[in-house]
Amino acid sequence: MSLSSRHLLGLYGVPKEDIQLILDTATTFREVLERPIKKVPTLQGKTIVNLFYESSTRTRISFELAQKRLSADTINFSTSTSSTKKGETFKDTVRNIEAMKVDMIVVRHQSAGVPTYLTKISKANIINAGDGLHEHPTQGLLDIYSIKEKLGKLDGLKVCIVGDVSHSRVALSNIFGLKTMGAKVSVCGPSTMIPFGIESLGVKVYNKINQAIAEHDVLNVLRIQLERNAGERIPSLREYHNYFGITTERIEKNNRDVLILHPGPINRGVELSSEVADGPYQVILDQVTNGVAIRMAVLYLLGTMH
Amino acid sequence: MKIILKNARVINPIQKLDSKLDLLIEDGVIQKIGEISEKVVKDSQIFDFENKICVPGLFDMHVHLREPGREDEETIDTGSNSAAAGGFTGVACMPNTSPDIDSAEIVKFIKEKSKKNLVDVFPVAAATLNRKGEALSPIAELYEAGAIAFSDDGSVIKNAGILRRVLEYSKMFDVPVIEHCEDETLSDGAMNEGLVSTILGMPSIPNVAEDLIVARDILMAEFTDARIHIAHISTKGAVELIRQAKKRGVKVTAEVTPHHFTLTDDSLKLFDTNYKMSPPLRTTSDIQAILEGLKDGTIDCIASDHAPHAIEEKEMEFVFAPNGIVGLETTLGISISELVHKKILTLNQLIEKLSINPRKILNLPIPEIKEGSEVNLTIIDTDLIWTVDVTKLKSKSKNSPFDKRLLTGKSISVINKRQMYFEDNYIRI
């Protein structure tokens, strides 16, 4: 079994079999992570570059750890300045890195479409670790994996993505991936944070948080991205929390069976109350562990393709 | 030197002319029209244009020649070569150069530098100083130096109060103000706002960003009784606003680019920066409305918005890449393929939109095809099938989304100012 593409650019258009294969492979690696020696020799001799044009802690660490556990050689290239400011074009940077003979590139960039562009200028396997507000496929996959792990299925499940959907690449990857796997996906948030025409993707829109909690099996709660000017779309964080924040009280009043996911980092007291963030309904730290397994699976499947 | 153009179908809508004729041209003047025998006229060079059409030289009223300032992307000379190859004998160049065209010296520099070329270049000068939208540019002085219209193209005139003064002041010279219609508080994006931008997670620009300014500008033109020309319209809303305004008698005219009536935001899925322009590519329903607008005369003309960019600037992350594409050499081919062959416009209507109307808007004389007139002609093969190849463009820049596209219809030759461009060469006539 192998994937149908040699890159992972997004979950849009990725066939069900591919997603299933990644999830199944991740289960194997999830088991590896519980061993005393958490390392396998699968990608020995492969060189992977983590090309991060946007600051990231957890995604980069998660990828790096996944690479190390697969015994690959890894190099980190991080810069927060855009290529334009730096004087060297993005293309030249990539060509230089490629000249050092690398097999795979994991890329994060503030501009949507950069991973796609990379496939045109590089021969390496490209993995998107988040491009602008476009996609963040490994996050989508680890969310899907975590839901499946807890609830045992995906088909027919009702999943609601809550919060700043307009500023979220996590939302798009979740929508595309979950729908492919047979889940029903909706979004809930202030109408200023719901992107144009999302309904035509078959996604229902909620504006009332209590109703969203009551009618779904899973809430994937997004971070309010103040660093992306989310503040322009809501009057204040206080008002956001009062109308859309997830609290224990709201959960217990509407749906005690709901499962809470959050991609992190959490703004405590904004999208989640601290009580919820640490409480019994969430699987936030399991998501982080699963993230390593998912990334190992993706790296392994792409790195061993012929 | 004497030349004879034989057997062409000669069309000039303003003269109600449409027949198969020969033309004898001597010293840049049409000496004789009718049936001309090379046996009678000695020492002449013959060009057989059987099955070709011969029309008043085409005019592109919206190009960026980049000189002065970005001669690495285009110069007056290379831009003129591109225009000649594309079938144009005249162009109006936009003022967003470096420095901007906001002083008489720069207007004169452009006029002087283009004098020797076949292609006439008419500068559009900045409407406000440094195109900043804060204070009037020296409009009278610029007009006297040769500016034929005023615009802050690339940017909108943000302040309605300043726009009012620009309109009132330029009215003294009966010249149009050309507006790039985009409300900048709504246009902080890289593509059209729609389902595609949602799927791509791309910062986007809604139609209403254009519609709002078109509406404002129409009201302002009505209020001042001055002339406004709406550049590169892209939305169905703008088409309808202009249609209604024209019915009321507002002095508004409009142009559209070939890419805005051919391509949609769907193309952006490839993240190819050659599809990034301002205004952005819209949707099928906008194209439908634009085609209607072309048909019923709401849209007066077709202009390329020729915008050359260096390869290293276009080959960049999508959000950072500059807007715009080259168009002088593809405009005619796309227009014939998409409009004439698909029966949206008749050949006569297309000639009006590519030759007659832009000159009318800019108060320029319309070339006549009659004995005694100075020659200013474009010869077109409407059935020639060819493939766009950006590496062969005469323009210095190669940023076109139409590379490898199959087109039907091409300019064969242009003649103006005692020069003829034919088979990639200039011939003195």
Tab-separated table of C-alpha atoms in Angstrom, chain B residues 15-379:
chain	number	residue	atom	x	y	z
B	15	GLN	CA	-16.487	55.938	-42.564
B	16	LYS	CA	-18.991	53.128	-42.991
B	17	LEU	CA	-16.311	51.517	-45.114
B	18	ASP	CA	-16.158	47.765	-45.671
B	19	SER	CA	-14.863	46.548	-49.030
B	20	LYS	CA	-12.057	44.769	-50.732
B	21	LEU	CA	-9.630	47.445	-51.904
B	22	ASP	CA	-6.013	48.138	-52.766
B	23	LEU	CA	-4.124	51.001	-51.128
B	24	LEU	CA	-1.221	52.921	-52.607
B	25	ILE	CA	0.893	54.524	-49.902
B	26	GLU	CA	3.636	57.004	-50.693
B	27	ASP	CA	5.692	58.968	-48.173
B	28	GLY	CA	3.379	57.895	-45.383
B	29	VAL	CA	0.242	59.164	-47.095
B	30	ILE	CA	-2.560	57.174	-48.732
B	31	GLN	CA	-2.310	58.310	-52.353
B	32	LYS	CA	-4.886	56.137	-53.968
B	33	ILE	CA	-7.637	53.695	-52.998
B	34	GLY	CA	-9.375	51.256	-55.298
B	35	GLU	CA	-8.030	48.786	-57.748
B	36	ILE	CA	-4.346	49.449	-58.176
B	37	SER	CA	-2.162	47.653	-60.678
B	38	GLU	CA	1.510	47.214	-59.908
B	39	LYS	CA	2.076	47.555	-63.631
B	40	VAL	CA	0.807	51.114	-63.577
B	41	VAL	CA	2.619	52.151	-60.384
B	42	LYS	CA	6.287	51.590	-60.990
B	43	ASP	CA	8.991	50.922	-58.325
B	44	SER	CA	6.553	49.968	-55.637
B	45	GLN	CA	6.740	47.217	-53.061
B	46	ILE	CA	3.711	44.959	-53.089
B	47	PHE	CA	2.128	43.354	-50.025
B	48	ASP	CA	-0.595	40.889	-50.816
B	49	PHE	CA	-3.111	40.916	-47.982
B	50	GLU	CA	-5.670	38.607	-49.547
B	51	ASN	CA	-8.083	37.349	-46.863
B	52	LYS	CA	-6.700	39.838	-44.349
B	53	ILE	CA	-8.519	42.830	-42.964
B	54	CYS	CA	-7.163	46.339	-42.886
B	55	VAL	CA	-8.456	48.681	-40.153
B	56	PRO	CA	-7.581	52.016	-38.520
B	57	GLY	CA	-4.537	51.377	-36.310
B	58	LEU	CA	-5.475	49.800	-32.988
B	59	PHE	CA	-5.069	51.802	-29.793
B	60	ASP	CA	-4.432	50.506	-26.268
B	61	MET	CA	-5.409	53.124	-23.727
B	62	HIS	CA	-4.007	51.352	-20.678
B	63	VAL	CA	-0.378	50.225	-20.628
B	64	HIS	CA	2.518	50.460	-18.194
B	65	LEU	CA	5.800	51.156	-19.971
B	66	ARG	CA	7.857	51.284	-16.724
B	67	GLU	CA	10.166	54.006	-18.029
B	68	PRO	CA	11.415	56.013	-16.226
B	69	GLY	CA	12.357	53.879	-13.240
B	70	ARG	CA	12.048	50.183	-14.038
B	71	GLU	CA	13.839	49.855	-17.348
B	72	ASP	CA	14.736	46.284	-16.363
B	73	GLU	CA	11.052	45.378	-16.823
B	74	GLU	CA	10.149	47.455	-19.893
B	75	THR	CA	11.256	50.566	-21.718
B	76	ILE	CA	9.433	52.933	-24.016
B	77	ASP	CA	11.217	51.218	-26.908
B	78	THR	CA	10.562	47.591	-25.901
B	79	GLY	CA	6.978	48.433	-24.936
B	80	SER	CA	6.511	50.024	-28.341
B	81	ASN	CA	7.903	46.937	-30.043
B	82	SER	CA	5.460	44.849	-28.042
B	83	ALA	CA	2.611	47.153	-29.089
B	84	ALA	CA	3.612	47.000	-32.752
B	85	ALA	CA	3.833	43.200	-32.627
B	86	GLY	CA	0.400	43.089	-30.990
B	87	GLY	CA	-1.203	45.247	-33.679
B	88	PHE	CA	-1.290	48.647	-31.941
B	89	THR	CA	-0.181	51.921	-33.505
B	90	GLY	CA	-0.820	53.937	-30.374
B	91	VAL	CA	-0.844	53.501	-26.599
B	92	ALA	CA	-1.591	55.594	-23.543
B	93	CYS	CA	0.914	54.946	-20.757
B	94	MET	CA	0.065	55.129	-17.089
B	95	PRO	CA	1.811	57.438	-14.641
B	96	ASN	CA	2.941	54.986	-11.953
B	97	THR	CA	6.562	55.135	-13.037
B	98	SER	CA	9.460	56.184	-10.858
B	99	PRO	CA	9.313	59.120	-10.574
B	100	ASP	CA	5.596	59.333	-11.328
B	101	ILE	CA	4.446	61.182	-14.424
B	102	ASP	CA	3.478	64.262	-12.461
B	103	SER	CA	5.725	66.902	-13.985
B	104	ALA	CA	5.864	68.449	-17.441
B	105	GLU	CA	9.486	67.304	-17.776
B	106	ILE	CA	8.543	63.649	-17.587
B	107	VAL	CA	5.640	64.062	-19.995
B	108	LYS	CA	8.050	65.708	-22.450
B	109	PHE	CA	10.689	63.032	-21.849
B	110	ILE	CA	8.237	60.293	-22.818
B	111	LYS	CA	6.963	62.199	-25.855
B	112	GLU	CA	10.524	62.897	-26.974
B	113	LYS	CA	11.746	59.367	-26.421
B	114	SER	CA	8.873	57.790	-28.346
B	115	LYS	CA	8.966	60.242	-31.248
B	116	LYS	CA	11.137	58.091	-33.513
B	117	ASN	CA	9.049	54.964	-32.945
B	118	LEU	CA	6.229	53.668	-35.096
B	119	VAL	CA	3.953	53.483	-32.072
B	120	ASP	CA	2.552	56.778	-30.761
B	121	VAL	CA	2.853	57.065	-26.988
B	122	PHE	CA	0.502	59.380	-25.117
B	123	PRO	CA	1.247	59.903	-21.443
B	124	VAL	CA	-1.534	59.753	-18.879
B	125	ALA	CA	-0.332	61.998	-16.073
B	126	ALA	CA	-0.864	61.656	-12.343
B	127	ALA	CA	-4.068	63.234	-11.084
B	128	THR	CA	-2.489	64.064	-7.736
B	129	LEU	CA	1.063	64.854	-6.694
B	130	ASN	CA	3.145	61.685	-6.336
B	131	ARG	CA	-0.158	59.824	-6.859
B	132	LYS	CA	-0.700	60.211	-3.155
B	133	GLY	CA	-4.239	61.496	-3.428
B	134	GLU	CA	-3.512	64.517	-1.284
B	135	ALA	CA	-3.013	67.488	-3.606
B	136	LEU	CA	-3.707	68.267	-7.258
B	137	SER	CA	-0.893	67.622	-9.714
B	138	PRO	CA	-0.097	70.545	-12.047
B	139	ILE	CA	-2.869	69.459	-14.403
B	140	ALA	CA	-2.810	72.497	-16.711
B	141	GLU	CA	0.942	72.324	-17.150
B	142	LEU	CA	0.836	68.563	-17.707
B	143	TYR	CA	-1.930	68.955	-20.268
B	144	GLU	CA	0.027	71.601	-22.119
B	145	ALA	CA	3.096	69.334	-22.137
B	146	GLY	CA	1.073	66.583	-23.814
B	147	ALA	CA	-0.766	64.589	-21.141
B	148	ILE	CA	-4.067	63.360	-22.537
B	149	ALA	CA	-5.786	62.143	-19.365
B	150	PHE	CA	-5.251	62.066	-15.602
B	151	SER	CA	-5.143	59.098	-13.295
B	152	ASP	CA	-3.566	57.758	-10.122
B	153	ASP	CA	-3.741	54.274	-11.663
B	154	GLY	CA	-2.383	51.552	-9.466
B	155	SER	CA	-4.161	53.414	-6.699
B	156	VAL	CA	-7.618	54.871	-6.326
B	157	ILE	CA	-8.109	58.548	-5.484
B	158	LYS	CA	-9.155	57.769	-1.926
B	159	ASN	CA	-10.438	61.131	-0.841
B	160	ALA	CA	-13.765	62.118	-2.437
B	161	GLY	CA	-12.996	65.790	-1.826
B	162	ILE	CA	-9.766	65.554	-3.823
B	163	LEU	CA	-11.512	63.548	-6.558
B	164	ARG	CA	-14.054	66.357	-6.823
B	165	ARG	CA	-11.292	68.915	-7.410
B	166	VAL	CA	-9.505	66.669	-9.923
B	167	LEU	CA	-12.730	66.267	-11.892
B	168	GLU	CA	-13.588	69.957	-11.774
B	169	TYR	CA	-10.095	71.023	-12.757
B	170	SER	CA	-9.598	68.563	-15.604
B	171	LYS	CA	-13.011	69.508	-16.976
B	172	MET	CA	-11.453	72.790	-18.149
B	173	PHE	CA	-9.524	70.736	-20.698
B	174	ASP	CA	-12.296	68.263	-21.485
B	175	VAL	CA	-9.995	65.358	-20.584
B	176	PRO	CA	-11.124	62.239	-18.756
B	177	VAL	CA	-10.055	61.225	-15.294
B	178	ILE	CA	-9.188	57.513	-15.373
B	179	GLU	CA	-9.917	55.765	-12.125
B	180	HIS	CA	-8.587	52.500	-10.713
B	181	CYS	CA	-11.704	51.612	-8.736
B	182	GLU	CA	-10.894	49.849	-5.510
B	183	ASP	CA	-11.824	50.761	-1.967
B	184	GLU	CA	-8.531	50.139	-0.225
B	185	THR	CA	-10.172	49.468	3.127
B	186	LEU	CA	-11.730	46.390	1.496
B	187	SER	CA	-9.008	45.329	-0.888
B	188	ASP	CA	-6.311	43.962	1.393
B	189	GLY	CA	-6.160	40.615	-0.369
B	190	ALA	CA	-4.520	38.645	-3.160
B	191	MET	CA	-7.528	37.301	-5.074
B	192	ASN	CA	-11.292	37.497	-5.552
B	193	GLU	CA	-13.421	36.771	-2.506
B	194	GLY	CA	-15.514	33.722	-3.253
B	195	LEU	CA	-15.699	29.999	-2.840
B	196	VAL	CA	-12.238	29.552	-4.348
B	197	SER	CA	-10.604	31.981	-1.893
B	198	THR	CA	-12.368	30.130	0.923
B	199	ILE	CA	-10.954	26.797	-0.261
B	200	LEU	CA	-7.475	28.269	-0.747
B	201	GLY	CA	-7.531	30.237	2.493
B	202	MET	CA	-6.277	33.228	0.579
B	203	PRO	CA	-6.808	36.821	1.733
B	204	SER	CA	-9.463	38.115	-0.632
B	205	ILE	CA	-11.057	41.153	-2.239
B	206	PRO	CA	-14.855	41.242	-2.563
B	207	ASN	CA	-16.653	42.654	-5.628
B	208	VAL	CA	-18.081	45.413	-3.478
B	209	ALA	CA	-14.583	46.933	-3.131
B	210	GLU	CA	-14.857	47.862	-6.819
B	211	ASP	CA	-18.594	48.542	-6.934
B	212	LEU	CA	-18.447	51.095	-4.126
B	213	ILE	CA	-15.858	53.252	-5.873
B	214	VAL	CA	-17.544	52.912	-9.273
B	215	ALA	CA	-20.774	54.120	-7.645
B	216	ARG	CA	-18.975	56.967	-5.880
B	217	ASP	CA	-17.150	58.029	-9.034
B	218	ILE	CA	-20.312	57.995	-11.117
B	219	LEU	CA	-22.083	60.180	-8.565
B	220	MET	CA	-19.108	62.504	-8.451
B	221	ALA	CA	-18.902	62.749	-12.265
B	222	GLU	CA	-22.623	63.494	-12.317
B	223	PHE	CA	-22.241	66.141	-9.616
B	224	THR	CA	-19.310	67.889	-11.319
B	225	ASP	CA	-20.568	67.202	-14.860
B	226	ALA	CA	-17.023	66.035	-15.653
B	227	ARG	CA	-15.732	62.964	-17.477
B	228	ILE	CA	-14.769	59.808	-15.638
B	229	HIS	CA	-13.320	56.716	-17.273
B	230	ILE	CA	-13.476	53.481	-15.295
B	231	ALA	CA	-10.340	51.411	-15.875
B	232	HIS	CA	-10.285	47.609	-16.083
B	233	ILE	CA	-13.758	46.766	-14.764
B	234	SER	CA	-14.081	43.301	-13.295
B	235	THR	CA	-17.466	42.966	-11.589
B	236	LYS	CA	-21.054	42.524	-12.718
B	237	GLY	CA	-22.021	45.252	-10.237
B	238	ALA	CA	-19.735	47.743	-11.954
B	239	VAL	CA	-21.217	46.871	-15.364
B	240	GLU	CA	-24.737	47.511	-14.108
B	241	LEU	CA	-23.804	50.773	-12.341
B	242	ILE	CA	-22.201	52.103	-15.536
B	243	ARG	CA	-25.137	50.960	-17.665
B	244	GLN	CA	-27.595	52.857	-15.463
B	245	ALA	CA	-25.352	55.934	-15.308
B	246	LYS	CA	-25.035	56.057	-19.083
B	247	LYS	CA	-28.821	55.941	-19.367
B	248	ARG	CA	-28.997	59.002	-17.110
B	249	GLY	CA	-26.477	60.788	-19.304
B	250	VAL	CA	-23.525	60.719	-16.934
B	251	LYS	CA	-20.223	61.243	-18.744
B	252	VAL	CA	-18.829	57.855	-17.844
B	253	THR	CA	-16.874	55.460	-20.046
B	254	ALA	CA	-15.318	52.101	-19.254
B	255	GLU	CA	-12.746	49.589	-20.388
B	256	VAL	CA	-12.169	45.894	-19.751
B	257	THR	CA	-9.051	43.752	-20.116
B	258	PRO	CA	-8.960	40.465	-22.029
B	259	HIS	CA	-8.107	38.541	-18.846
B	260	HIS	CA	-11.181	39.850	-17.073
B	261	PHE	CA	-13.492	38.522	-19.780
B	262	THR	CA	-11.605	35.227	-20.214
B	263	LEU	CA	-10.264	33.910	-16.907
B	264	THR	CA	-11.857	33.236	-13.527
B	265	ASP	CA	-10.583	32.884	-9.970
B	266	ASP	CA	-10.695	29.124	-10.474
B	267	SER	CA	-7.268	29.432	-12.163
B	268	LEU	CA	-5.785	30.529	-8.838
B	269	LYS	CA	-5.911	26.942	-7.605
B	270	LEU	CA	-2.495	26.483	-9.210
B	271	PHE	CA	-1.042	29.327	-7.099
B	272	ASP	CA	0.609	30.647	-10.269
B	273	THR	CA	1.422	34.331	-9.749
B	274	ASN	CA	0.732	35.028	-13.430
B	275	TYR	CA	-2.925	34.912	-12.400
B	276	LYS	CA	-2.452	37.594	-9.772
B	277	MET	CA	-3.709	41.001	-10.842
B	278	SER	CA	-5.558	44.044	-9.616
B	279	PRO	CA	-8.509	43.969	-9.825
B	280	PRO	CA	-8.462	40.197	-9.290
B	281	LEU	CA	-9.920	37.590	-11.647
B	282	ARG	CA	-13.573	37.161	-10.718
B	283	THR	CA	-16.186	34.522	-11.485
B	284	THR	CA	-18.168	33.181	-14.450
B	285	SER	CA	-21.163	35.348	-13.599
B	286	ASP	CA	-18.977	38.465	-13.702
B	287	ILE	CA	-17.623	37.402	-17.095
B	288	GLN	CA	-21.183	36.887	-18.303
B	289	ALA	CA	-22.136	40.423	-17.240
B	290	ILE	CA	-18.987	41.864	-18.824
B	291	LEU	CA	-19.757	40.143	-22.136
B	292	GLU	CA	-23.269	41.618	-21.996
B	293	GLY	CA	-21.745	45.008	-21.257
B	294	LEU	CA	-19.410	44.710	-24.228
B	295	LYS	CA	-22.310	43.747	-26.432
B	296	ASP	CA	-24.697	46.547	-25.451
B	297	GLY	CA	-22.010	49.243	-25.411
B	298	THR	CA	-21.870	49.741	-21.641
B	299	ILE	CA	-18.176	48.898	-21.926
B	300	ASP	CA	-16.630	51.205	-24.505
B	301	CYS	CA	-13.274	49.628	-25.082
B	302	ILE	CA	-10.800	46.840	-24.522
B	303	ALA	CA	-7.404	47.665	-23.022
B	304	SER	CA	-4.579	45.351	-22.043
B	305	ASP	CA	-3.444	46.858	-18.714
B	306	HIS	CA	-0.036	45.683	-19.945
B	307	ALA	CA	1.942	45.399	-16.697
B	308	PRO	CA	5.450	43.996	-17.147
B	309	HIS	CA	7.168	42.527	-14.083
B	310	ALA	CA	10.628	41.073	-13.622
B	311	ILE	CA	10.759	37.275	-13.393
B	312	GLU	CA	12.313	37.341	-9.938
B	313	GLU	CA	9.445	39.468	-8.678
B	314	LYS	CA	6.705	37.297	-10.097
B	315	GLU	CA	8.425	34.041	-9.104
B	316	MET	CA	7.650	34.609	-5.499
B	317	GLU	CA	5.326	33.492	-2.744
B	318	PHE	CA	1.825	34.302	-4.011
B	319	VAL	CA	0.922	36.895	-1.422
B	320	PHE	CA	4.172	38.807	-1.965
B	321	ALA	CA	4.183	38.781	-5.773
B	322	PRO	CA	3.222	42.005	-7.572
B	323	ASN	CA	-0.060	42.376	-9.466
B	324	GLY	CA	-0.356	42.422	-13.221
B	325	ILE	CA	0.455	40.692	-16.489
B	326	VAL	CA	1.775	41.670	-19.903
B	327	GLY	CA	-0.941	41.924	-22.526
B	328	LEU	CA	-0.041	43.994	-25.572
B	329	GLU	CA	0.744	40.952	-27.712
B	330	THR	CA	-2.206	38.797	-26.664
B	331	THR	CA	-5.054	41.330	-26.467
B	332	LEU	CA	-6.046	41.193	-30.122
B	333	GLY	CA	-5.791	37.404	-30.400
B	334	ILE	CA	-7.851	36.817	-27.269
B	335	SER	CA	-10.432	39.401	-28.318
B	336	ILE	CA	-10.900	37.859	-31.760
B	337	SER	CA	-10.983	34.301	-30.346
B	338	GLU	CA	-13.286	34.993	-27.422
B	339	LEU	CA	-15.487	37.771	-28.789
B	340	VAL	CA	-15.647	37.646	-32.579
B	341	HIS	CA	-15.405	33.901	-33.192
B	342	LYS	CA	-17.787	33.243	-30.298
B	343	LYS	CA	-20.200	35.806	-31.774
B	344	ILE	CA	-20.273	38.175	-28.810
B	345	LEU	CA	-19.147	41.090	-30.995
B	346	THR	CA	-19.051	41.686	-34.726
B	347	LEU	CA	-15.724	42.524	-36.297
B	348	ASN	CA	-16.932	46.124	-36.663
B	349	GLN	CA	-17.788	46.344	-32.987
B	350	LEU	CA	-14.404	44.924	-32.040
B	351	ILE	CA	-12.634	47.540	-34.156
B	352	GLU	CA	-14.653	50.225	-32.411
B	353	LYS	CA	-13.539	48.922	-29.034
B	354	LEU	CA	-9.907	48.482	-29.991
B	355	SER	CA	-9.373	51.502	-32.210
B	356	ILE	CA	-12.171	54.059	-32.456
B	357	ASN	CA	-13.574	54.385	-28.922
B	358	PRO	CA	-10.302	54.691	-26.984
B	359	ARG	CA	-9.286	57.558	-29.271
B	360	LYS	CA	-12.713	59.181	-28.849
B	361	ILE	CA	-12.388	58.979	-25.075
B	362	LEU	CA	-8.943	60.547	-25.223
B	363	ASN	CA	-9.912	63.229	-27.795
B	364	LEU	CA	-7.433	61.860	-30.327
B	365	PRO	CA	-8.058	62.018	-34.079
B	366	ILE	CA	-9.407	58.798	-35.535
B	367	PRO	CA	-7.382	57.566	-38.514
B	368	GLU	CA	-9.264	57.720	-41.783
B	369	ILE	CA	-8.672	55.419	-44.694
B	370	LYS	CA	-9.046	57.754	-47.629
B	371	GLU	CA	-6.913	59.418	-50.266
B	372	GLY	CA	-4.772	62.157	-48.793
B	373	SER	CA	-4.851	60.806	-45.223
B	374	GLU	CA	-1.742	59.975	-43.266
B	375	VAL	CA	-1.454	56.252	-42.977
B	376	ASN	CA	-2.267	54.633	-39.632
B	377	LEU	CA	-3.343	51.029	-40.137
B	378	THR	CA	-3.405	47.562	-38.660
B	379	ILE	CA	-3.589	44.498	-40.888
